[in-house]
Amino acid sequence: MSSSPRVDLRRPWSLRGRLIAQVLALLALVCLVIGVVTEFALRDFLLERVDSQLATIDNRPPPPPLGGPPGPRVRFELGQPLDSVIGIVYDGRVLDARILANGSETQLSPQDAATFTGLTTPRRPVTITIGDLGQYRMQATTGPEGEIRFKALSLADVNDTLWRLGWTFGGVALGGLVLAGGVAALTVRRTLRPLDRVAATAAQVSELPLDRGEPALPMRVSEVDTDTRTEVGKVGAALNRMLDHVSGALAARQRSESRVRQFVADASHELRTPLASIRGYAELTRRSTAELPADFVYAMSRVESESTRMTTLVEELLLLARLDEGRPVVHAPVELSGLVADAVADAHVAGPEHRWLLDLPAEPISVVGESGQLQQVVLNLLSNARAHTPPGTTVRTSLSTKDGEVRLVVADDGPGIPRDVLPEVFERFARGDSSRSRAAGSTGLGLAIVAAVVAAHGGKVWVRSKPGRTEFCVVLPVTTPP
């Protein structure tokens, strides 16, 4: 079983954001390392001081009290630090454990004293935790009778100092990171400003209509951003070289297309005369009163038919060549409602097997344009619907106005245009497959002429198609665009 690849919906980070984040992460790591090293160094220093104070505590045994229990005892001397703990462990049992806190000497509770049960003599001072009293620094020695004498100092002040240092350092580090982030954002923004200018130049080039018209690439990256000693300069210089190459290629393509366009125009113009002669002689032969063989009459009829078809092709090629040259259209008021009505009537005569519907507003609609070309747009759309749909198909033509624009829609309920052909229907010599029957044949230039004429009139044309519904829509401005 194959699984579809996962799509990463996370928003990608910009280069500026990644640089700032990496700088802040590096600074945070440095601050963390400095803080940890400082904490450990200060802790070692404070523990050394505690150990030196621990050595001053005297836990020598005093004389045994009268009537007191036998065994060793310990005593506090004046001047010993507060929160000091001293005691004796003998044979694994705690014989005595006292604490000097708040200027008074008290016995440790059995739970706290149990911390020292089983105590052995350590080689150096160690840190222990005595019940609820907290952490203490303890040192133990062996007495003259084999007992273990221990003494301990509270680490409350040490821990409090370390916590204060940690919070202070953390606050200072956080403020420093915020300040560094702001400075880094300004610095990165200023550093990447040349890259933004290069990107702006590329964006301007991407918006140029390079697929039509006279190709021109006037945009170039400024010299200040093409210094190859910098990374951005390398990108800018490479972009300029690419634009020079593309500009040269577009110019060569334009020259080639101009030569082809001029050849098509010249050839079409030159072919009109011999084609007219062929049609004239074929028609003259057909109208002759002399008895001619049937196969000869049929051959002449075919010559006349094909010459007519070729004349149509030549006229369409000549019209496209003129439109490609950008010749100005002769604009004049055109009553579009009557033009559409006449075209639908002609289509009904040419295709009686189809059902033709017309939807016109009550008020006549007029536009400014070239009457013959606009008529050809309507005729080509209707002819396309008739030629590529089966008999019995309903073709609806509607005309309307909205927001200063005229909208012409030709829709049919035929089989639809294949999805792979749909993006190319307005290309020249575009061919559909058998799903849209071409029994009547066509030159493959009809929709290309529609697109070219509509563009010359400052309008737009598009198509939407699915099985059972194909809709061509032409939008024209009411007035002539400047």
Short mmCIF file of C-alpha atoms in Angstrom, two decimals:
data_model
loop_
_atom_site.label_atom_id
_atom_site.label_comp_id
_atom_site.label_asym_id
_atom_site.label_seq_id
_atom_site.Cartn_x
_atom_site.Cartn_y
_atom_site.Cartn_z
CA MET A 1 0.00 0.00 0.00
CA SER A 2 1.46 3.33 -1.04
CA SER A 3 1.04 6.38 1.08
CA SER A 4 0.91 9.93 -0.22
CA PRO A 5 3.83 12.14 0.81
CA ARG A 6 3.22 14.45 3.72
CA VAL A 7 2.91 18.13 2.98
CA ASP A 8 4.83 20.40 5.34
CA LEU A 9 2.38 23.17 6.24
CA ARG A 10 4.80 24.98 8.53
CA ARG A 11 5.63 28.51 7.50
CA PRO A 12 9.21 28.66 6.23
CA TRP A 13 11.63 30.98 8.02
CA SER A 14 13.13 33.89 6.17
CA LEU A 15 16.89 34.29 5.98
CA ARG A 16 16.64 37.35 8.23
CA GLY A 17 14.65 35.42 10.82
CA ARG A 18 17.04 32.47 10.75
CA LEU A 19 20.08 34.71 11.20
CA ILE A 20 18.53 36.55 14.15
CA ALA A 21 17.38 33.28 15.72
CA GLN A 22 20.82 31.70 15.31
CA VAL A 23 22.57 34.76 16.78
CA LEU A 24 20.23 34.78 19.77
CA ALA A 25 20.63 31.02 20.22
CA LEU A 26 24.41 31.38 20.18
CA LEU A 27 24.30 34.26 22.68
CA ALA A 28 21.92 32.30 24.90
CA LEU A 29 24.27 29.31 24.82
CA VAL A 30 27.24 31.53 25.69
CA CYS A 31 25.31 33.12 28.56
CA LEU A 32 24.27 29.69 29.80
CA VAL A 33 27.85 28.40 29.74
CA ILE A 34 29.13 31.52 31.48
CA GLY A 35 26.39 31.29 34.09
CA VAL A 36 26.99 27.61 34.81
CA VAL A 37 30.77 28.05 35.01
CA THR A 38 30.35 31.09 37.27
CA GLU A 39 27.92 29.24 39.54
CA PHE A 40 30.23 26.26 39.91
CA ALA A 41 33.31 28.44 40.45
CA LEU A 42 31.55 30.54 43.08
CA ARG A 43 30.18 27.41 44.75
CA ASP A 44 33.66 25.92 44.98
CA PHE A 45 34.99 29.19 46.41
CA LEU A 46 32.24 29.43 49.01
CA LEU A 47 32.62 25.78 49.95
CA GLU A 48 36.34 26.36 50.51
CA ARG A 49 35.47 29.20 52.87
CA VAL A 50 32.94 27.01 54.65
CA ASP A 51 35.56 24.28 54.95
CA SER A 52 38.00 26.78 56.49
CA GLN A 53 35.32 27.85 58.96
CA LEU A 54 34.55 24.21 59.62
CA ALA A 55 38.12 23.65 60.73
CA THR A 56 37.70 26.27 63.48
CA ILE A 57 34.84 24.44 65.16
CA ASP A 58 36.02 22.75 68.35
CA ASN A 59 34.27 19.49 69.16
CA ARG A 60 36.67 18.29 71.88
CA PRO A 61 34.96 16.50 74.77
CA PRO A 62 34.37 18.40 78.00
CA PRO A 63 34.86 16.80 81.45
CA PRO A 64 32.04 14.33 82.15
CA PRO A 65 29.26 15.79 84.30
CA LEU A 66 28.68 14.43 87.84
CA GLY A 67 26.19 11.59 87.70
CA GLY A 68 26.12 11.80 83.91
CA PRO A 69 26.01 8.80 81.65
CA PRO A 70 29.38 7.40 80.68
CA GLY A 71 30.83 7.90 77.23
CA PRO A 72 32.24 10.79 75.26
CA ARG A 73 30.46 14.16 74.93
CA VAL A 74 31.01 17.26 72.80
CA ARG A 75 30.76 20.93 73.60
CA PHE A 76 30.34 24.30 71.82
CA GLU A 77 32.89 27.00 72.39
CA LEU A 78 32.07 30.69 72.33
CA GLY A 79 32.52 32.32 68.96
CA GLN A 80 31.61 29.27 66.94
CA PRO A 81 29.44 29.94 63.85
CA LEU A 82 25.67 29.74 64.10
CA ASP A 83 23.83 26.77 62.56
CA SER A 84 26.70 24.51 63.54
CA VAL A 85 26.10 20.84 64.25
CA ILE A 86 28.46 18.70 66.32
CA GLY A 87 28.14 15.18 67.58
CA ILE A 88 29.64 11.77 68.29
CA VAL A 89 29.00 8.41 66.66
CA TYR A 90 30.24 5.35 68.48
CA ASP A 91 29.97 1.83 67.20
CA GLY A 92 27.55 3.00 64.51
CA ARG A 93 25.21 4.66 67.04
CA VAL A 94 24.73 8.39 67.50
CA LEU A 95 25.63 9.16 71.12
CA ASP A 96 25.29 12.89 70.92
CA ALA A 97 24.16 15.41 68.25
CA ARG A 98 23.52 19.06 68.97
CA ILE A 99 22.95 22.23 66.92
CA LEU A 100 23.82 25.82 67.72
CA ALA A 101 21.06 27.97 66.17
CA ASN A 102 19.78 31.43 67.11
CA GLY A 103 22.33 31.58 69.91
CA SER A 104 21.00 28.52 71.73
CA GLU A 105 22.25 24.95 71.87
CA THR A 106 19.65 22.22 71.30
CA GLN A 107 19.64 18.51 70.69
CA LEU A 108 18.86 17.26 67.22
CA SER A 109 15.63 15.37 66.85
CA PRO A 110 15.94 11.58 66.53
CA GLN A 111 14.93 11.83 62.83
CA ASP A 112 17.64 14.41 62.10
CA ALA A 113 20.23 12.60 64.24
CA ALA A 114 19.57 9.39 62.30
CA THR A 115 21.37 11.03 59.38
CA PHE A 116 24.69 10.28 61.09
CA THR A 117 23.96 6.63 61.97
CA GLY A 118 26.66 4.35 60.63
CA LEU A 119 28.96 7.30 59.90
CA THR A 120 32.53 6.44 58.88
CA THR A 121 35.41 8.82 58.79
CA PRO A 122 35.54 10.64 55.42
CA ARG A 123 38.82 11.82 53.96
CA ARG A 124 37.60 15.32 53.21
CA PRO A 125 34.55 17.50 54.02
CA VAL A 126 31.35 16.41 52.28
CA THR A 127 27.92 17.93 51.72
CA ILE A 128 24.99 16.19 53.41
CA THR A 129 21.30 16.90 53.96
CA ILE A 130 20.02 16.76 57.56
CA GLY A 131 16.27 16.16 57.42
CA ASP A 132 14.33 19.41 57.28
CA LEU A 133 17.37 21.47 58.33
CA GLY A 134 18.74 21.52 54.80
CA GLN A 135 22.23 21.06 53.43
CA TYR A 136 25.29 21.07 55.67
CA ARG A 137 29.01 20.81 55.09
CA MET A 138 30.32 18.03 57.36
CA GLN A 139 33.73 16.82 58.45
CA ALA A 140 34.38 13.81 60.70
CA THR A 141 37.45 12.70 62.62
CA THR A 142 38.33 9.72 64.80
CA GLY A 143 38.54 10.35 68.54
CA PRO A 144 41.00 8.86 71.01
CA GLU A 145 38.53 6.14 72.10
CA GLY A 146 37.67 5.11 68.53
CA GLU A 147 34.57 7.28 68.42
CA ILE A 148 33.79 9.38 65.31
CA ARG A 149 33.43 13.06 66.02
CA PHE A 150 31.60 15.09 63.35
CA LYS A 151 30.99 18.74 62.89
CA ALA A 152 28.92 20.49 60.21
CA LEU A 153 28.09 24.00 59.06
CA SER A 154 24.87 25.05 57.34
CA LEU A 155 25.07 25.85 53.62
CA ALA A 156 21.95 28.03 53.69
CA ASP A 157 23.94 31.21 53.11
CA VAL A 158 25.93 29.55 50.34
CA ASN A 159 22.80 28.32 48.56
CA ASP A 160 21.09 31.66 49.03
CA THR A 161 24.10 33.43 47.49
CA LEU A 162 24.13 31.02 44.54
CA TRP A 163 20.40 31.46 43.95
CA ARG A 164 20.69 35.24 44.06
CA LEU A 165 23.57 35.12 41.63
CA GLY A 166 21.61 32.80 39.35
CA TRP A 167 18.52 35.02 39.31
CA THR A 168 20.60 38.17 38.85
CA PHE A 169 22.65 36.65 36.05
CA GLY A 170 19.52 35.23 34.42
CA GLY A 171 17.78 38.62 34.47
CA VAL A 172 20.83 40.40 33.12
CA ALA A 173 21.26 37.72 30.43
CA LEU A 174 17.59 37.94 29.42
CA GLY A 175 17.79 41.73 29.14
CA GLY A 176 21.01 41.39 27.21
CA LEU A 177 19.40 38.90 24.82
CA VAL A 178 16.46 41.24 24.22
CA LEU A 179 18.82 44.13 23.56
CA ALA A 180 21.07 41.94 21.39
CA GLY A 181 18.01 40.72 19.47
CA GLY A 182 16.99 44.29 18.66
CA VAL A 183 20.50 45.26 17.63
CA ALA A 184 20.84 42.04 15.61
CA ALA A 185 17.52 42.70 13.84
CA LEU A 186 18.62 46.20 12.85
CA THR A 187 22.07 45.00 11.82
CA VAL A 188 20.77 42.05 9.80
CA ARG A 189 18.12 44.23 8.14
CA ARG A 190 20.75 46.76 7.16
CA THR A 191 23.17 44.05 6.03
CA LEU A 192 20.53 42.31 3.89
CA ARG A 193 19.25 45.52 2.35
CA PRO A 194 21.31 44.91 -0.85
CA LEU A 195 19.74 41.45 -1.11
CA ASP A 196 16.30 43.06 -0.86
CA ARG A 197 17.19 45.35 -3.74
CA VAL A 198 18.34 42.38 -5.82
CA ALA A 199 15.09 40.56 -4.98
CA ALA A 200 13.08 43.67 -5.96
CA THR A 201 14.81 43.72 -9.35
CA ALA A 202 14.02 40.03 -9.86
CA ALA A 203 10.39 40.65 -8.85
CA GLN A 204 10.09 43.47 -11.41
CA VAL A 205 11.45 41.18 -14.12
CA SER A 206 9.02 38.42 -13.15
CA GLU A 207 6.07 40.78 -13.71
CA LEU A 208 7.04 41.64 -17.28
CA PRO A 209 4.84 40.14 -20.06
CA LEU A 210 7.70 38.35 -21.80
CA ASP A 211 5.39 35.95 -23.63
CA ARG A 212 4.01 38.62 -25.94
CA GLY A 213 4.84 41.97 -27.44
CA GLU A 214 8.22 43.51 -27.90
CA PRO A 215 10.57 41.92 -25.33
CA ALA A 216 12.41 44.43 -23.16
CA LEU A 217 14.42 43.88 -20.00
CA PRO A 218 15.53 47.34 -18.87
CA MET A 219 15.88 46.28 -15.22
CA ARG A 220 19.36 45.60 -13.91
CA VAL A 221 20.88 45.33 -10.47
CA SER A 222 22.71 48.55 -9.57
CA GLU A 223 26.50 48.58 -9.61
CA VAL A 224 26.70 49.04 -5.85
CA ASP A 225 25.09 45.62 -5.46
CA THR A 226 27.26 43.79 -8.01
CA ASP A 227 30.60 43.84 -6.22
CA THR A 228 31.81 40.25 -6.57
CA ARG A 229 33.91 40.59 -3.41
CA THR A 230 30.70 40.16 -1.40
CA GLU A 231 28.17 37.34 -1.41
CA VAL A 232 25.26 39.62 -2.33
CA GLY A 233 27.41 41.19 -5.05
CA LYS A 234 28.01 37.75 -6.55
CA VAL A 235 24.25 37.15 -6.66
CA GLY A 236 23.62 40.58 -8.20
CA ALA A 237 26.31 40.12 -10.82
CA ALA A 238 25.01 36.65 -11.69
CA LEU A 239 21.47 38.03 -12.01
CA ASN A 240 22.66 40.77 -14.36
CA ARG A 241 24.49 38.23 -16.51
CA MET A 242 21.37 36.08 -16.62
CA LEU A 243 19.23 39.09 -17.59
CA ASP A 244 21.67 39.97 -20.36
CA HIS A 245 21.49 36.41 -21.64
CA VAL A 246 17.68 36.32 -21.44
CA SER A 247 17.42 39.71 -23.10
CA GLY A 248 19.61 38.54 -25.98
CA ALA A 249 17.59 35.34 -26.34
CA LEU A 250 14.30 37.27 -26.33
CA ALA A 251 15.61 39.70 -28.92
CA ALA A 252 16.70 36.80 -31.15
CA ARG A 253 13.31 35.16 -30.69
CA GLN A 254 11.54 38.42 -31.51
CA ARG A 255 13.57 38.83 -34.70
CA SER A 256 12.78 35.26 -35.71
CA GLU A 257 9.09 35.68 -34.97
CA SER A 258 9.03 38.97 -36.83
CA ARG A 259 10.54 37.32 -39.90
CA VAL A 260 8.04 34.45 -39.66
CA ARG A 261 5.16 36.88 -39.11
CA GLN A 262 6.25 38.99 -42.06
CA PHE A 263 6.57 35.87 -44.22
CA VAL A 264 3.06 34.73 -43.23
CA ALA A 265 1.66 38.18 -43.99
CA ASP A 266 3.45 38.40 -47.33
CA ALA A 267 2.57 34.84 -48.29
CA SER A 268 -1.06 35.31 -47.28
CA HIS A 269 -1.26 38.52 -49.24
CA GLU A 270 0.34 36.96 -52.30
CA LEU A 271 -1.86 33.85 -52.12
CA ARG A 272 -5.10 35.82 -52.23
CA THR A 273 -4.81 36.61 -55.92
CA PRO A 274 -4.10 33.08 -57.24
CA LEU A 275 -6.74 31.63 -54.94
CA ALA A 276 -9.28 34.09 -56.25
CA SER A 277 -8.32 33.10 -59.78
CA ILE A 278 -8.66 29.39 -58.97
CA ARG A 279 -12.09 29.94 -57.46
CA GLY A 280 -13.15 32.10 -60.41
CA TYR A 281 -12.10 29.57 -63.04
CA ALA A 282 -13.66 26.69 -61.10
CA GLU A 283 -16.93 28.58 -60.76
CA LEU A 284 -16.81 29.56 -64.43
CA THR A 285 -16.30 25.94 -65.44
CA ARG A 286 -19.18 24.84 -63.20
CA ARG A 287 -21.50 27.43 -64.78
CA SER A 288 -20.55 26.43 -68.33
CA THR A 289 -23.48 25.30 -70.51
CA ALA A 290 -21.37 22.70 -72.27
CA GLU A 291 -21.91 19.09 -71.43
CA LEU A 292 -19.11 17.96 -69.12
CA PRO A 293 -18.36 14.55 -67.66
CA ALA A 294 -19.78 13.99 -64.20
CA ASP A 295 -16.41 13.20 -62.66
CA PHE A 296 -15.02 16.43 -64.13
CA VAL A 297 -17.87 18.46 -62.65
CA TYR A 298 -17.30 16.80 -59.29
CA ALA A 299 -13.57 17.53 -59.48
CA MET A 300 -14.23 21.20 -60.25
CA SER A 301 -16.67 21.43 -57.34
CA ARG A 302 -14.01 20.03 -55.04
CA VAL A 303 -11.44 22.49 -56.40
CA GLU A 304 -13.85 25.34 -55.76
CA SER A 305 -14.66 24.07 -52.23
CA GLU A 306 -11.04 23.60 -51.22
CA SER A 307 -10.01 26.93 -52.71
CA THR A 308 -12.75 28.57 -50.66
CA ARG A 309 -11.47 26.80 -47.54
CA MET A 310 -7.90 27.79 -48.33
CA THR A 311 -8.98 31.39 -48.92
CA THR A 312 -10.55 31.40 -45.46
CA LEU A 313 -7.33 30.07 -43.98
CA VAL A 314 -5.27 32.71 -45.79
CA GLU A 315 -7.59 35.49 -44.61
CA GLU A 316 -7.34 34.27 -41.02
CA LEU A 317 -3.56 34.05 -41.18
CA LEU A 318 -3.39 37.54 -42.64
CA LEU A 319 -5.66 38.88 -39.88
CA LEU A 320 -3.51 37.25 -37.18
CA ALA A 321 -0.35 38.63 -38.77
CA ARG A 322 -1.81 42.14 -38.76
CA LEU A 323 -2.92 41.81 -35.15
CA ASP A 324 0.52 40.48 -34.18
CA GLU A 325 2.13 43.50 -35.77
CA GLY A 326 0.12 45.65 -33.38
CA ARG A 327 -1.59 47.66 -36.06
CA PRO A 328 -4.09 50.07 -34.47
CA VAL A 329 -7.71 48.99 -34.69
CA VAL A 330 -10.09 51.44 -36.34
CA HIS A 331 -12.52 52.13 -33.52
CA ALA A 332 -16.07 53.19 -34.20
CA PRO A 333 -19.42 52.70 -32.46
CA VAL A 334 -20.68 49.16 -32.99
CA GLU A 335 -24.23 48.11 -32.16
CA LEU A 336 -23.36 44.77 -30.61
CA SER A 337 -26.92 43.55 -29.95
CA GLY A 338 -27.84 43.50 -33.63
CA LEU A 339 -24.48 42.01 -34.55
CA VAL A 340 -24.98 39.11 -32.11
CA ALA A 341 -28.57 38.56 -33.26
CA ASP A 342 -27.48 38.35 -36.91
CA ALA A 343 -24.63 35.95 -36.04
CA VAL A 344 -27.01 33.61 -34.15
CA ALA A 345 -29.41 33.69 -37.09
CA ASP A 346 -26.60 32.74 -39.47
CA ALA A 347 -25.51 29.94 -37.12
CA HIS A 348 -29.08 28.61 -37.06
CA VAL A 349 -29.07 28.42 -40.85
CA ALA A 350 -25.63 26.79 -40.93
CA GLY A 351 -26.45 24.27 -38.18
CA PRO A 352 -30.20 23.53 -38.11
CA GLU A 353 -29.54 20.30 -36.22
CA HIS A 354 -28.53 22.34 -33.15
CA ARG A 355 -30.82 24.27 -30.83
CA TRP A 356 -29.90 27.96 -30.79
CA LEU A 357 -31.05 30.24 -27.98
CA LEU A 358 -30.49 34.00 -27.72
CA ASP A 359 -30.71 36.15 -24.59
CA LEU A 360 -30.48 39.89 -25.24
CA PRO A 361 -31.37 42.81 -22.95
CA ALA A 362 -34.27 45.08 -23.82
CA GLU A 363 -32.00 48.05 -24.50
CA PRO A 364 -29.46 47.79 -27.34
CA ILE A 365 -25.83 47.46 -26.28
CA SER A 366 -23.10 49.30 -28.14
CA VAL A 367 -19.33 49.22 -27.85
CA VAL A 368 -16.46 51.03 -29.54
CA GLY A 369 -14.41 48.85 -31.83
CA GLU A 370 -13.99 47.41 -35.30
CA SER A 371 -17.28 45.96 -36.51
CA GLY A 372 -15.85 43.31 -38.83
CA GLN A 373 -13.44 41.91 -36.24
CA LEU A 374 -16.09 41.84 -33.49
CA GLN A 375 -18.47 40.06 -35.86
CA GLN A 376 -15.77 37.49 -36.56
CA VAL A 377 -15.38 36.93 -32.79
CA VAL A 378 -19.06 36.07 -32.43
CA LEU A 379 -19.12 33.95 -35.59
CA ASN A 380 -16.02 32.01 -34.53
CA LEU A 381 -17.46 31.23 -31.08
CA LEU A 382 -20.74 30.03 -32.57
CA SER A 383 -18.96 28.07 -35.30
CA ASN A 384 -16.75 26.45 -32.65
CA ALA A 385 -19.83 25.38 -30.67
CA ARG A 386 -21.49 23.97 -33.81
CA ALA A 387 -18.39 22.15 -35.08
CA HIS A 388 -17.37 20.52 -31.79
CA THR A 389 -20.71 19.37 -30.39
CA PRO A 390 -23.04 16.63 -31.60
CA PRO A 391 -26.44 17.32 -33.22
CA GLY A 392 -29.17 18.23 -30.76
CA THR A 393 -26.85 20.28 -28.56
CA THR A 394 -28.32 23.48 -27.13
CA VAL A 395 -26.16 26.58 -27.64
CA ARG A 396 -27.16 29.66 -25.62
CA THR A 397 -25.78 33.11 -26.46
CA SER A 398 -26.29 35.92 -23.95
CA LEU A 399 -25.25 39.56 -23.88
CA SER A 400 -25.23 41.80 -20.79
CA THR A 401 -23.56 44.87 -19.28
CA LYS A 402 -22.15 45.44 -15.80
CA ASP A 403 -19.82 48.04 -14.29
CA GLY A 404 -18.94 49.61 -17.62
CA GLU A 405 -18.20 46.29 -19.33
CA VAL A 406 -20.02 44.20 -21.91
CA ARG A 407 -20.11 40.46 -21.37
CA LEU A 408 -20.78 38.01 -24.20
CA VAL A 409 -21.29 34.37 -23.17
CA VAL A 410 -21.62 31.42 -25.56
CA ALA A 411 -22.46 28.23 -23.66
CA ASP A 412 -23.38 24.73 -24.82
CA ASP A 413 -24.38 21.49 -23.11
CA GLY A 414 -22.07 19.33 -25.21
CA PRO A 415 -19.50 16.78 -24.01
CA GLY A 416 -17.04 19.43 -22.84
CA ILE A 417 -13.38 20.11 -23.55
CA PRO A 418 -10.79 17.58 -22.30
CA ARG A 419 -8.88 18.84 -19.30
CA ASP A 420 -5.49 18.43 -20.98
CA VAL A 421 -6.65 20.47 -24.01
CA LEU A 422 -8.39 23.23 -22.04
CA PRO A 423 -5.27 25.38 -21.36
CA GLU A 424 -4.39 25.44 -25.09
CA VAL A 425 -7.75 26.17 -26.72
CA PHE A 426 -6.74 29.73 -27.61
CA GLU A 427 -3.43 28.63 -29.14
CA ARG A 428 -3.06 28.57 -32.90
CA PHE A 429 -3.82 25.29 -34.61
CA ALA A 430 -4.94 23.79 -31.30
CA ARG A 431 -6.71 20.46 -31.80
CA GLY A 432 -9.09 18.66 -29.50
CA ASP A 433 -9.63 14.93 -29.37
CA SER A 434 -12.58 12.92 -30.61
CA SER A 435 -14.74 13.81 -27.61
CA ARG A 436 -15.53 17.10 -29.38
CA SER A 437 -16.39 16.02 -32.89
CA ARG A 438 -14.84 17.93 -35.77
CA ALA A 439 -17.09 16.57 -38.48
CA ALA A 440 -17.33 19.98 -40.14
CA GLY A 441 -13.58 20.59 -39.97
CA SER A 442 -11.81 23.84 -39.05
CA THR A 443 -8.54 25.65 -39.55
CA GLY A 444 -7.63 25.61 -35.87
CA LEU A 445 -7.31 29.41 -35.90
CA GLY A 446 -10.82 30.45 -34.88
CA LEU A 447 -10.28 30.73 -31.13
CA ALA A 448 -6.80 32.18 -31.65
CA ILE A 449 -8.41 34.96 -33.69
CA VAL A 450 -11.00 35.46 -30.93
CA ALA A 451 -8.26 35.91 -28.34
CA ALA A 452 -6.21 38.24 -30.56
CA VAL A 453 -9.18 40.46 -31.51
CA VAL A 454 -10.45 40.68 -27.93
CA ALA A 455 -6.96 41.62 -26.69
CA ALA A 456 -6.68 44.28 -29.44
CA HIS A 457 -9.96 45.76 -28.14
CA GLY A 458 -8.68 45.84 -24.54
CA GLY A 459 -10.89 42.97 -23.40
CA LYS A 460 -10.54 39.50 -21.90
CA VAL A 461 -11.70 36.04 -22.91
CA TRP A 462 -11.72 32.78 -20.98
CA VAL A 463 -13.35 29.38 -21.05
CA ARG A 464 -14.78 27.06 -18.40
CA SER A 465 -15.67 23.52 -19.31
CA LYS A 466 -16.87 20.28 -17.78
CA PRO A 467 -18.91 17.40 -19.18
CA GLY A 468 -22.31 18.82 -20.07
CA ARG A 469 -21.31 22.49 -19.83
CA THR A 470 -18.82 24.56 -21.86
CA GLU A 471 -18.85 28.33 -21.54
CA PHE A 472 -16.83 30.91 -23.48
CA CYS A 473 -16.94 34.39 -21.98
CA VAL A 474 -15.80 37.61 -23.68
CA VAL A 475 -15.57 40.85 -21.70
CA LEU A 476 -15.17 44.12 -23.59
CA PRO A 477 -14.96 47.69 -22.30
CA VAL A 478 -17.77 49.97 -23.36
CA THR A 479 -15.30 52.66 -24.39
CA THR A 480 -12.02 52.33 -26.22
CA PRO A 481 -9.01 51.84 -23.91
CA PRO A 482 -6.28 54.50 -24.31
#
